PDB file of C-alpha atoms in Angstrom:
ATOM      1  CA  UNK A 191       0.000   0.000   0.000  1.00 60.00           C
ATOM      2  CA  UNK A 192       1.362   3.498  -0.905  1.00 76.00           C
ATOM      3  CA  UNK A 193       2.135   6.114   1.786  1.00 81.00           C
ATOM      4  CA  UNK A 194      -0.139   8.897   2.126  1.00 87.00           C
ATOM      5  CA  UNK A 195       0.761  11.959   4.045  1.00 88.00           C
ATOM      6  CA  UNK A 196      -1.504  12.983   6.395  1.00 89.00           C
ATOM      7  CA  UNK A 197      -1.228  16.975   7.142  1.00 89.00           C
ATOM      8  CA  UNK A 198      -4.362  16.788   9.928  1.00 92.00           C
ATOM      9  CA  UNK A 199      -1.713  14.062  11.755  1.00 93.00           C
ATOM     10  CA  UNK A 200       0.830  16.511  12.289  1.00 92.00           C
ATOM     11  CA  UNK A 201      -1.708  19.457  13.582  1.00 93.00           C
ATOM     12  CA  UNK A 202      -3.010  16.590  15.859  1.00 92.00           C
ATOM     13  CA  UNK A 203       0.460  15.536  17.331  1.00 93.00           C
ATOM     14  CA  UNK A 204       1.415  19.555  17.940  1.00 93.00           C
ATOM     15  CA  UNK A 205      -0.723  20.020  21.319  1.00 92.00           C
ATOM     16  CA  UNK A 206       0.470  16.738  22.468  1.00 93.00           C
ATOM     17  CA  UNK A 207       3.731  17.741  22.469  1.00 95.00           C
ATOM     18  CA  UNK A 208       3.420  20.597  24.503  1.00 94.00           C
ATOM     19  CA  UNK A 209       4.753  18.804  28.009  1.00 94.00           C
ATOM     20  CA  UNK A 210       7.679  17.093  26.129  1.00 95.00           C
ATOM     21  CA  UNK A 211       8.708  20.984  24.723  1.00 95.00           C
ATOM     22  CA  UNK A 212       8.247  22.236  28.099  1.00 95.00           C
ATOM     23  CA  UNK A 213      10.031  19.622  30.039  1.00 96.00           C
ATOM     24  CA  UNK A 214      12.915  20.011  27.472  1.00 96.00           C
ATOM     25  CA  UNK A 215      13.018  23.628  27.646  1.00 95.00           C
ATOM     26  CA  UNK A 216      13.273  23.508  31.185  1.00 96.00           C
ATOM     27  CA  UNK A 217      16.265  20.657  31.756  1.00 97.00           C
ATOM     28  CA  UNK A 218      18.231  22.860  29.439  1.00 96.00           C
ATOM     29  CA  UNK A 219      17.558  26.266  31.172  1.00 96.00           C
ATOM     30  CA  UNK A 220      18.198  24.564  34.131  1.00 97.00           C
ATOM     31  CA  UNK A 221      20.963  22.096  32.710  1.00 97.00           C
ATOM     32  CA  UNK A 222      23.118  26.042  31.421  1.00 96.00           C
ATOM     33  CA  UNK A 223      22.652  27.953  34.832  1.00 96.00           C
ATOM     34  CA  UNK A 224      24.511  25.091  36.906  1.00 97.00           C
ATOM     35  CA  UNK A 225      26.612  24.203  34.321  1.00 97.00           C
ATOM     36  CA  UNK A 226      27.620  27.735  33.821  1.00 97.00           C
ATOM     37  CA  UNK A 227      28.516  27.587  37.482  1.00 97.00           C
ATOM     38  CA  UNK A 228      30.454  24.420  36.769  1.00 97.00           C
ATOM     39  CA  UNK A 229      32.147  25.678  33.734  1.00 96.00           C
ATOM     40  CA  UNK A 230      33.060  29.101  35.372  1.00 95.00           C
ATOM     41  CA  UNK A 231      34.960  27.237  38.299  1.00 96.00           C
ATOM     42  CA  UNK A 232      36.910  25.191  35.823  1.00 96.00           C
ATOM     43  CA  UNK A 233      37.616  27.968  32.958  1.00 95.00           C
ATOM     44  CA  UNK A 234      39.178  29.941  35.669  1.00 93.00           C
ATOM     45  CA  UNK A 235      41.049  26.952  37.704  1.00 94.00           C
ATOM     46  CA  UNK A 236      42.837  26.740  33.740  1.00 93.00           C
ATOM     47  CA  UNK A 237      43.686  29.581  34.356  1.00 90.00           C
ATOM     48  CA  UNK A 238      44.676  29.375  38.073  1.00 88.00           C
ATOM     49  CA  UNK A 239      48.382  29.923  38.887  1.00 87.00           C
ATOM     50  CA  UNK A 240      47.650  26.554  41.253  1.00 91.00           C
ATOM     51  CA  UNK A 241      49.158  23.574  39.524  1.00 93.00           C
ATOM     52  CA  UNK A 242      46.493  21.223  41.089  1.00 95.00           C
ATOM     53  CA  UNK A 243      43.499  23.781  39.767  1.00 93.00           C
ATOM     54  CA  UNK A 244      44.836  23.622  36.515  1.00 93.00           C
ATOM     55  CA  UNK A 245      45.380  19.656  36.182  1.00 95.00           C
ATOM     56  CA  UNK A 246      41.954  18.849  37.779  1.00 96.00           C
ATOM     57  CA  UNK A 247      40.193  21.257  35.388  1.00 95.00           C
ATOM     58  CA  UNK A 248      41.667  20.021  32.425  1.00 95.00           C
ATOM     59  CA  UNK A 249      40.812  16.333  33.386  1.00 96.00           C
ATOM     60  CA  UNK A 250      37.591  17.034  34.143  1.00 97.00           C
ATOM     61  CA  UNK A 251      37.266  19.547  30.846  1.00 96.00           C
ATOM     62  CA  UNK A 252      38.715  16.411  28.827  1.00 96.00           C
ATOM     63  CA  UNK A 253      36.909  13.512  30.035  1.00 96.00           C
ATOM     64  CA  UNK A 254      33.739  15.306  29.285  1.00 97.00           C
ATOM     65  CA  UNK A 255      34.482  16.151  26.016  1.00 96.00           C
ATOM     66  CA  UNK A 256      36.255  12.820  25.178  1.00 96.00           C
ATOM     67  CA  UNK A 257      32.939  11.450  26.110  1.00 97.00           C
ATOM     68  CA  UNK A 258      30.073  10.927  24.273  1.00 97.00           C
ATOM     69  CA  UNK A 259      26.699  12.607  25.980  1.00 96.00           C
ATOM     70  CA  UNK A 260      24.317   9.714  25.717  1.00 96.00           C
ATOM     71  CA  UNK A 261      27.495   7.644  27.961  1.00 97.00           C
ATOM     72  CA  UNK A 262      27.608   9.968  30.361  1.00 97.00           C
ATOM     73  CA  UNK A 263      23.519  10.237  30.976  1.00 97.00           C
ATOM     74  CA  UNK A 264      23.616   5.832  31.027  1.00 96.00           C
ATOM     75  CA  UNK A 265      26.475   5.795  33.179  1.00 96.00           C
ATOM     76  CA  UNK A 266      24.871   8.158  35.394  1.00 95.00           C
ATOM     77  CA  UNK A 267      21.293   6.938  35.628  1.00 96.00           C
ATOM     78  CA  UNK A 268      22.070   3.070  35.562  1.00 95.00           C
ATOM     79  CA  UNK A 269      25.846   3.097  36.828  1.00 95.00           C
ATOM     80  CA  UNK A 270      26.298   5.238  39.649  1.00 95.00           C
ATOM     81  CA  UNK A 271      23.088   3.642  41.630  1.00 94.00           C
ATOM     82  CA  UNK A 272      24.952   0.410  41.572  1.00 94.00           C
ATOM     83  CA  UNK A 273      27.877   1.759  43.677  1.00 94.00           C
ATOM     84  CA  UNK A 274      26.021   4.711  45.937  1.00 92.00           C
ATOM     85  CA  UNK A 275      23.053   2.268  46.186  1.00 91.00           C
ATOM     86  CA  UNK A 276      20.738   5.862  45.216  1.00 90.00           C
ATOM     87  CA  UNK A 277      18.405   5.566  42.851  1.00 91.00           C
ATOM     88  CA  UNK A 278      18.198   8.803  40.944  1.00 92.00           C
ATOM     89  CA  UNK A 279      15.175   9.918  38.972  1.00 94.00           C
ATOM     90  CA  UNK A 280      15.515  10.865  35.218  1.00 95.00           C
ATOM     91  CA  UNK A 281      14.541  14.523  34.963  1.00 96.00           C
ATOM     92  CA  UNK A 282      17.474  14.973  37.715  1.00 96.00           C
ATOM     93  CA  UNK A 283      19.604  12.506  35.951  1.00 96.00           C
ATOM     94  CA  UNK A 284      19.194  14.570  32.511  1.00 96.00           C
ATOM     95  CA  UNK A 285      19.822  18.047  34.468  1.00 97.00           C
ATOM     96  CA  UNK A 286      23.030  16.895  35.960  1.00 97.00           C
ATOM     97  CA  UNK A 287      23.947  15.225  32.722  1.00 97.00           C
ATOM     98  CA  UNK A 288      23.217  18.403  30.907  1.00 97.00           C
ATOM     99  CA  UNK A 289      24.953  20.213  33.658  1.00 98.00           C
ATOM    100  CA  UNK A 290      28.377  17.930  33.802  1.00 97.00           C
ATOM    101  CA  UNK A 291      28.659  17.798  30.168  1.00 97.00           C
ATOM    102  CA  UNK A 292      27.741  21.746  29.075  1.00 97.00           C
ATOM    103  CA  UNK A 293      29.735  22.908  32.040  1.00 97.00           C
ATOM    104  CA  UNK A 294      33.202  21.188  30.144  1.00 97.00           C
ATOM    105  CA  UNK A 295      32.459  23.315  27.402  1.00 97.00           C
ATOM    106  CA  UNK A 296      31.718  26.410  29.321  1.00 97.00           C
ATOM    107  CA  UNK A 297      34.738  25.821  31.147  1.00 97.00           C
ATOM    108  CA  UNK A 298      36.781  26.906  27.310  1.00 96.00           C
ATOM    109  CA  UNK A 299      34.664  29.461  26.412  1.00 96.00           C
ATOM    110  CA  UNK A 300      35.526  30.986  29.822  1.00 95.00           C
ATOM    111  CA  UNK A 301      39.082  30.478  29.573  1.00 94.00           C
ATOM    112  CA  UNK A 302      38.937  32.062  25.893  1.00 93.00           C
ATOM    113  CA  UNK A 303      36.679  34.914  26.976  1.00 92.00           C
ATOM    114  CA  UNK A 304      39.217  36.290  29.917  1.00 91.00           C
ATOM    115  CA  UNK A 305      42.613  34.867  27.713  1.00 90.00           C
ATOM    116  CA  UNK A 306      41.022  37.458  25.254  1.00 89.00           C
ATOM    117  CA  UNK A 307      40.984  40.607  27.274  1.00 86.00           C
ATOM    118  CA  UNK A 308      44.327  42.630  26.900  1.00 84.00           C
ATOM    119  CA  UNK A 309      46.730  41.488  29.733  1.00 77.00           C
ATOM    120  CA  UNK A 310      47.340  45.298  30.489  1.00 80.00           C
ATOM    121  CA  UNK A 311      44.295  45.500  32.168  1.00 79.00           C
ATOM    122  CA  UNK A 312      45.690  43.084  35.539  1.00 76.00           C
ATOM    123  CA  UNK A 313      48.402  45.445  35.393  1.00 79.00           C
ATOM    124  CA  UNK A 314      46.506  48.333  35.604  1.00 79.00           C
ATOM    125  CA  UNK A 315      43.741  46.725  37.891  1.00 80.00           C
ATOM    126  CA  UNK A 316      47.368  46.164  40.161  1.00 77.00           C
ATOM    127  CA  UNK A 317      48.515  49.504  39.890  1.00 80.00           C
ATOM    128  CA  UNK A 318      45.528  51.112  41.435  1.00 82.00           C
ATOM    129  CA  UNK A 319      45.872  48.909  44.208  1.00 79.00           C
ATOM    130  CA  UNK A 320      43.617  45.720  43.689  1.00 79.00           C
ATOM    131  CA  UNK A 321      44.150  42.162  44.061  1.00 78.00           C
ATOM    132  CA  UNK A 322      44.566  39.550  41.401  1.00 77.00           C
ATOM    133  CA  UNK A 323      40.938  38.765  42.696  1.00 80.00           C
ATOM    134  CA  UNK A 324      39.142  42.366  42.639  1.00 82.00           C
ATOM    135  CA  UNK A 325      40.770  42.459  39.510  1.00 83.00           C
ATOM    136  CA  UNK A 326      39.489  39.573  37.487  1.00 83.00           C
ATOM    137  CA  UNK A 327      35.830  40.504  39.142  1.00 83.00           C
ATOM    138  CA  UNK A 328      35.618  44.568  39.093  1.00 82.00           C
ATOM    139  CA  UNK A 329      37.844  44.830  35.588  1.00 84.00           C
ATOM    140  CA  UNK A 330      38.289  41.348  33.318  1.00 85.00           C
ATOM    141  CA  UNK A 331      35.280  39.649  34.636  1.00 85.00           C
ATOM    142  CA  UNK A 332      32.551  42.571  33.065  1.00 84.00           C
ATOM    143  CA  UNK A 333      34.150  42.645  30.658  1.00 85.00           C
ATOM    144  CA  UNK A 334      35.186  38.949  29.605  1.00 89.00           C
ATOM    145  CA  UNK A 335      31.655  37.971  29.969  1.00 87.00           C
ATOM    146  CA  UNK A 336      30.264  40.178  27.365  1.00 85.00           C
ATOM    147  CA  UNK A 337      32.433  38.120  25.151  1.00 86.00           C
ATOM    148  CA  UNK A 338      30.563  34.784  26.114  1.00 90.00           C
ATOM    149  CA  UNK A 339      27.548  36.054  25.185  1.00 87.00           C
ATOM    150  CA  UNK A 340      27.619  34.796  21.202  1.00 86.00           C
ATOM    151  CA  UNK A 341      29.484  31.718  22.557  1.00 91.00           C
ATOM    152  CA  UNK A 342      27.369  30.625  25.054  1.00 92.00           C
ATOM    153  CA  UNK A 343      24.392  31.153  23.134  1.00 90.00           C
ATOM    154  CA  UNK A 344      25.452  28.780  20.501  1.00 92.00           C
ATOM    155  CA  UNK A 345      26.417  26.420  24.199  1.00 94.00           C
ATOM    156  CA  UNK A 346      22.483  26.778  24.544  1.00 94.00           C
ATOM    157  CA  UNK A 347      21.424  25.575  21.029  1.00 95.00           C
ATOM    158  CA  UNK A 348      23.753  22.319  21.222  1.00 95.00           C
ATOM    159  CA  UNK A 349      22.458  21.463  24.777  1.00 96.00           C
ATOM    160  CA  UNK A 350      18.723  21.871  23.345  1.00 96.00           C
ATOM    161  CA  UNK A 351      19.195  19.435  20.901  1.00 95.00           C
ATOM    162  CA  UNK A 352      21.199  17.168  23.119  1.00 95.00           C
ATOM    163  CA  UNK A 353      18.203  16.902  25.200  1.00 95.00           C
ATOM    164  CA  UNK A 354      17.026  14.427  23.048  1.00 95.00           C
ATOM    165  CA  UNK A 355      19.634  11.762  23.777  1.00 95.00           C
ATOM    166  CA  UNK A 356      18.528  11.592  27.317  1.00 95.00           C
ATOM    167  CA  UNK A 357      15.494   9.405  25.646  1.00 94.00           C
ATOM    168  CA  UNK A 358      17.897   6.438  26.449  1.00 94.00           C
ATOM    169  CA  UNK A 359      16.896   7.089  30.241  1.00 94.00           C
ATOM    170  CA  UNK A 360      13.218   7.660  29.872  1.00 92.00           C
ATOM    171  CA  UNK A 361      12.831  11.489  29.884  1.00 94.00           C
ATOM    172  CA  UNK A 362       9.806  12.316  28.438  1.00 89.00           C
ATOM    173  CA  UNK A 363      11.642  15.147  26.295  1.00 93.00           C
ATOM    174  CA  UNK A 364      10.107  16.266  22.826  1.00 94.00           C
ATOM    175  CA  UNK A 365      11.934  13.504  21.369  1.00 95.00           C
ATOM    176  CA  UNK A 366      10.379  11.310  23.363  1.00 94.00           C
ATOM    177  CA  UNK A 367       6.749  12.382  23.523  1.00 95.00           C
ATOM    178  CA  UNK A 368       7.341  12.063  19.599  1.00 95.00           C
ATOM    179  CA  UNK A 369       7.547   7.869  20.427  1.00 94.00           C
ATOM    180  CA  UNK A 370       5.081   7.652  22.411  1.00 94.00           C
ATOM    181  CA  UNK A 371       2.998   9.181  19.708  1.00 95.00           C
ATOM    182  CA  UNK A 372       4.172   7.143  16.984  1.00 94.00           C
ATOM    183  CA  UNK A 373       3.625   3.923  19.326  1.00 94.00           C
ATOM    184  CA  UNK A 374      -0.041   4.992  19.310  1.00 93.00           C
ATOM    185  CA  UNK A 375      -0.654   6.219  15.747  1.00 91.00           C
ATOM    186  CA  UNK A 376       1.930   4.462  13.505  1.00 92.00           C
ATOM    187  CA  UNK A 377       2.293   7.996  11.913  1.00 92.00           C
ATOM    188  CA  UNK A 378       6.184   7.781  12.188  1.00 94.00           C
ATOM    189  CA  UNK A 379       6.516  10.310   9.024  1.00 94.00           C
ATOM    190  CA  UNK A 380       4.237  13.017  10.155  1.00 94.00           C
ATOM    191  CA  UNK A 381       4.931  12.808  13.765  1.00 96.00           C
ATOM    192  CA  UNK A 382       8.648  12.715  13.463  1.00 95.00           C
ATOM    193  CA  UNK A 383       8.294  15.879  11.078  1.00 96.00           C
ATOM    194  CA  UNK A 384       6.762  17.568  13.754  1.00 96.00           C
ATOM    195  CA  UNK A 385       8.922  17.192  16.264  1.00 96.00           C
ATOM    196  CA  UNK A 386      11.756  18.282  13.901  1.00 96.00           C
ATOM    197  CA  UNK A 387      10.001  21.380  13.309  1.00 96.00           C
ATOM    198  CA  UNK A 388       9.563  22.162  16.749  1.00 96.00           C
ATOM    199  CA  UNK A 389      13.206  22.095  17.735  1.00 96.00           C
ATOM    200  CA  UNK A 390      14.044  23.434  14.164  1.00 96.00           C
ATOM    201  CA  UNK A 391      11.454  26.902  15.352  1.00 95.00           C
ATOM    202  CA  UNK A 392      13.245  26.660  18.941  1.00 95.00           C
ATOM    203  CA  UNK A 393      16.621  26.549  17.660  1.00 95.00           C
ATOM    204  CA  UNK A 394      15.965  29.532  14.559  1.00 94.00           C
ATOM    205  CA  UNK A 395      14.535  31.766  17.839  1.00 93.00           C
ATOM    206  CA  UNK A 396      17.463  31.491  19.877  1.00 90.00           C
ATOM    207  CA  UNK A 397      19.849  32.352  17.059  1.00 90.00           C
ATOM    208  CA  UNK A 398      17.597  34.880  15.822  1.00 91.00           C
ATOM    209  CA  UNK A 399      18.045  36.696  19.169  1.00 88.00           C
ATOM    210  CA  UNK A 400      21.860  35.803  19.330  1.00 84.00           C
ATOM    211  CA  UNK A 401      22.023  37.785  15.709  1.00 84.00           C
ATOM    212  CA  UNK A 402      20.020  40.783  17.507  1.00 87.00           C
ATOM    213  CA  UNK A 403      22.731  40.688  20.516  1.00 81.00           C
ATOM    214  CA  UNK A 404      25.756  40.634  18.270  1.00 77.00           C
ATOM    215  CA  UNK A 405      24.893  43.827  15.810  1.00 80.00           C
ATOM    216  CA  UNK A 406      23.818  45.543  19.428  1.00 80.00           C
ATOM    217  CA  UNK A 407      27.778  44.663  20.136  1.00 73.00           C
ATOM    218  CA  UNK A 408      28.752  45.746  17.088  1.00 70.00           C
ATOM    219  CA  UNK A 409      26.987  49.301  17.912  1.00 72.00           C
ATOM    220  CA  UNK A 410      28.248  49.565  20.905  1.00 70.00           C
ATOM    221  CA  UNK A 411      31.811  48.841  20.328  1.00 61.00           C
ATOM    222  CA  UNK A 412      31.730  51.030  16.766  1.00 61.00           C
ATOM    223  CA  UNK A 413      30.772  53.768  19.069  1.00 60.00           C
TER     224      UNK A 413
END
C-alpha cells in the first residue's frame, strides 16, 4: 500500500507535544545555569596559577568532552546507583547530565573569553591597588563575559538538541513524547516531522536573538 501523508496528523500531534517541549526547555535552562557555574569554576582553575586547579580542570574539561553525551547520561542513571546504592530519577539525571557535560564546554569558552581581554588590564587593575581577585571581578570579569555572550548562546542551542539523547533514560523530552505518539498512531513520518520542526522553530529563535545581541555589540563597540 502506498504512503499517504496525512497533514491533519501533524496538527493533531502539535498540542500533544506541549509537556515534552516544556520539560525540554526547562532541563536545558536549568541544565546552562549550573553548568555555567560548573564551567566558570573550571575555565578559571585553567587559568589558576595553582598547579592542582589547573590539572583537575583540564581532566575534568577532557573527560567530558572525550565522552560521548548519551554515555555519560547511562552511566549516570544506571551506573552510579549500583555503587552509591541511590536511585536517581531521570529529569534529575538529565539536568546533571546536561549540567556535567555543558559545564566542560563552558569551562573553554571561559578560559577564551578572559585569555582574550588585553593582559594590560591586571596590570593596571594592580597599579591602582587591587588584588589579582578584585581584579578579574571589578575589571576582566565585566568585561570577559560580554564576550561569552555569542558563545554561550550557541552552548544553549547544542544542549537543546542534546536533550534528546537523554530518551535512552526515559525522559519524556520532545523527542520522546514524539515515540510515544508514533507507538499509538503508527504515523512515524508526520509525527517525526513535527517534532523536527519544533526544535528546528526553537533553535531559529534562539539564534535569531543571538544575531540581535551581536549587531547591538557591534553598535556599541563602533561607538
Amino acid at each position: 500500500m502506498a504512503f499517504q501523508f496525512k497533514p491533519a496528523v501533524m496538527l493533531e500531534t502539535l498540542p500533544l507535544l506541549t509537556e515534552g517541549v516544556e520539560l525540554t526547555i526547562y532541563i536545558t535552562l536549568l541544565g546552562l545555569a549550573i553548568g555555567f557555574i560548573i564551567g566558570t569554576v573550571a575555565g578559571l582553575g585553567r587559568l589558576s596559577q595553582n598547579k592542582l586547579n589547573r590539572s583537575l580542570a583540564g581532566i575534568y574539561i577532557e573527560i567530558i568532552r572525550g565522552t560521548p553525551m548519551i554515555v555519560q547520561a547511562l552511566f549516570l542513571y544506571f551506573g552510579v546507583p549500583l555503587v552509591t546504592g541511590v536511585r536517581i530519577d531521570p529529569i534529575t539525571a538529565g539536568i546533571i547530565t546536561i549540567a556535567v557535560n555543558s559545564g566542560a564546554y563552558i569551562a573553554e569558552i571561559v578560559r577564551g573569553a578572559v585569555q582574550s581581554i588585553d593582559a594590560g588590564q591586571f596590570e593596571a587593575g594592580r597599579s591602582i591597588g587591587l588584588t589579582r581577585h578584585q581584579t578579574m571581578i571589578s575589571i576582566i570579569w565585566p568585561q570577559a563575559f560580554r564576550r561569552m555572550i555569542p558563545p554561550l548562546g550557541n552552548q544553549f542551542i547544542i544542549s537543546l538538541k542534546d536533550t534528546s539523547l537523554l530518551t535512552v533514560i526515559g525522559v519524556a523530552e520532545l523527542t520522546r513524547s514524539g515515540q510515544e505518539i508514533v507507538a499509538v498512531n503508527f504515523r512515524s513520518f508526520e509525527v517525526y516531522l513535527t517534532v523536527a520542526i519544533v526544535y528546528l522553530c526553537m533553535t531559529l529563535s534562539i539564534a535569531k536573538v543571538l544575531r540581535w545581541y551581536e549587531k547591538k555589540l557591534m553598535a556599541r563597540s563602533s561607538r
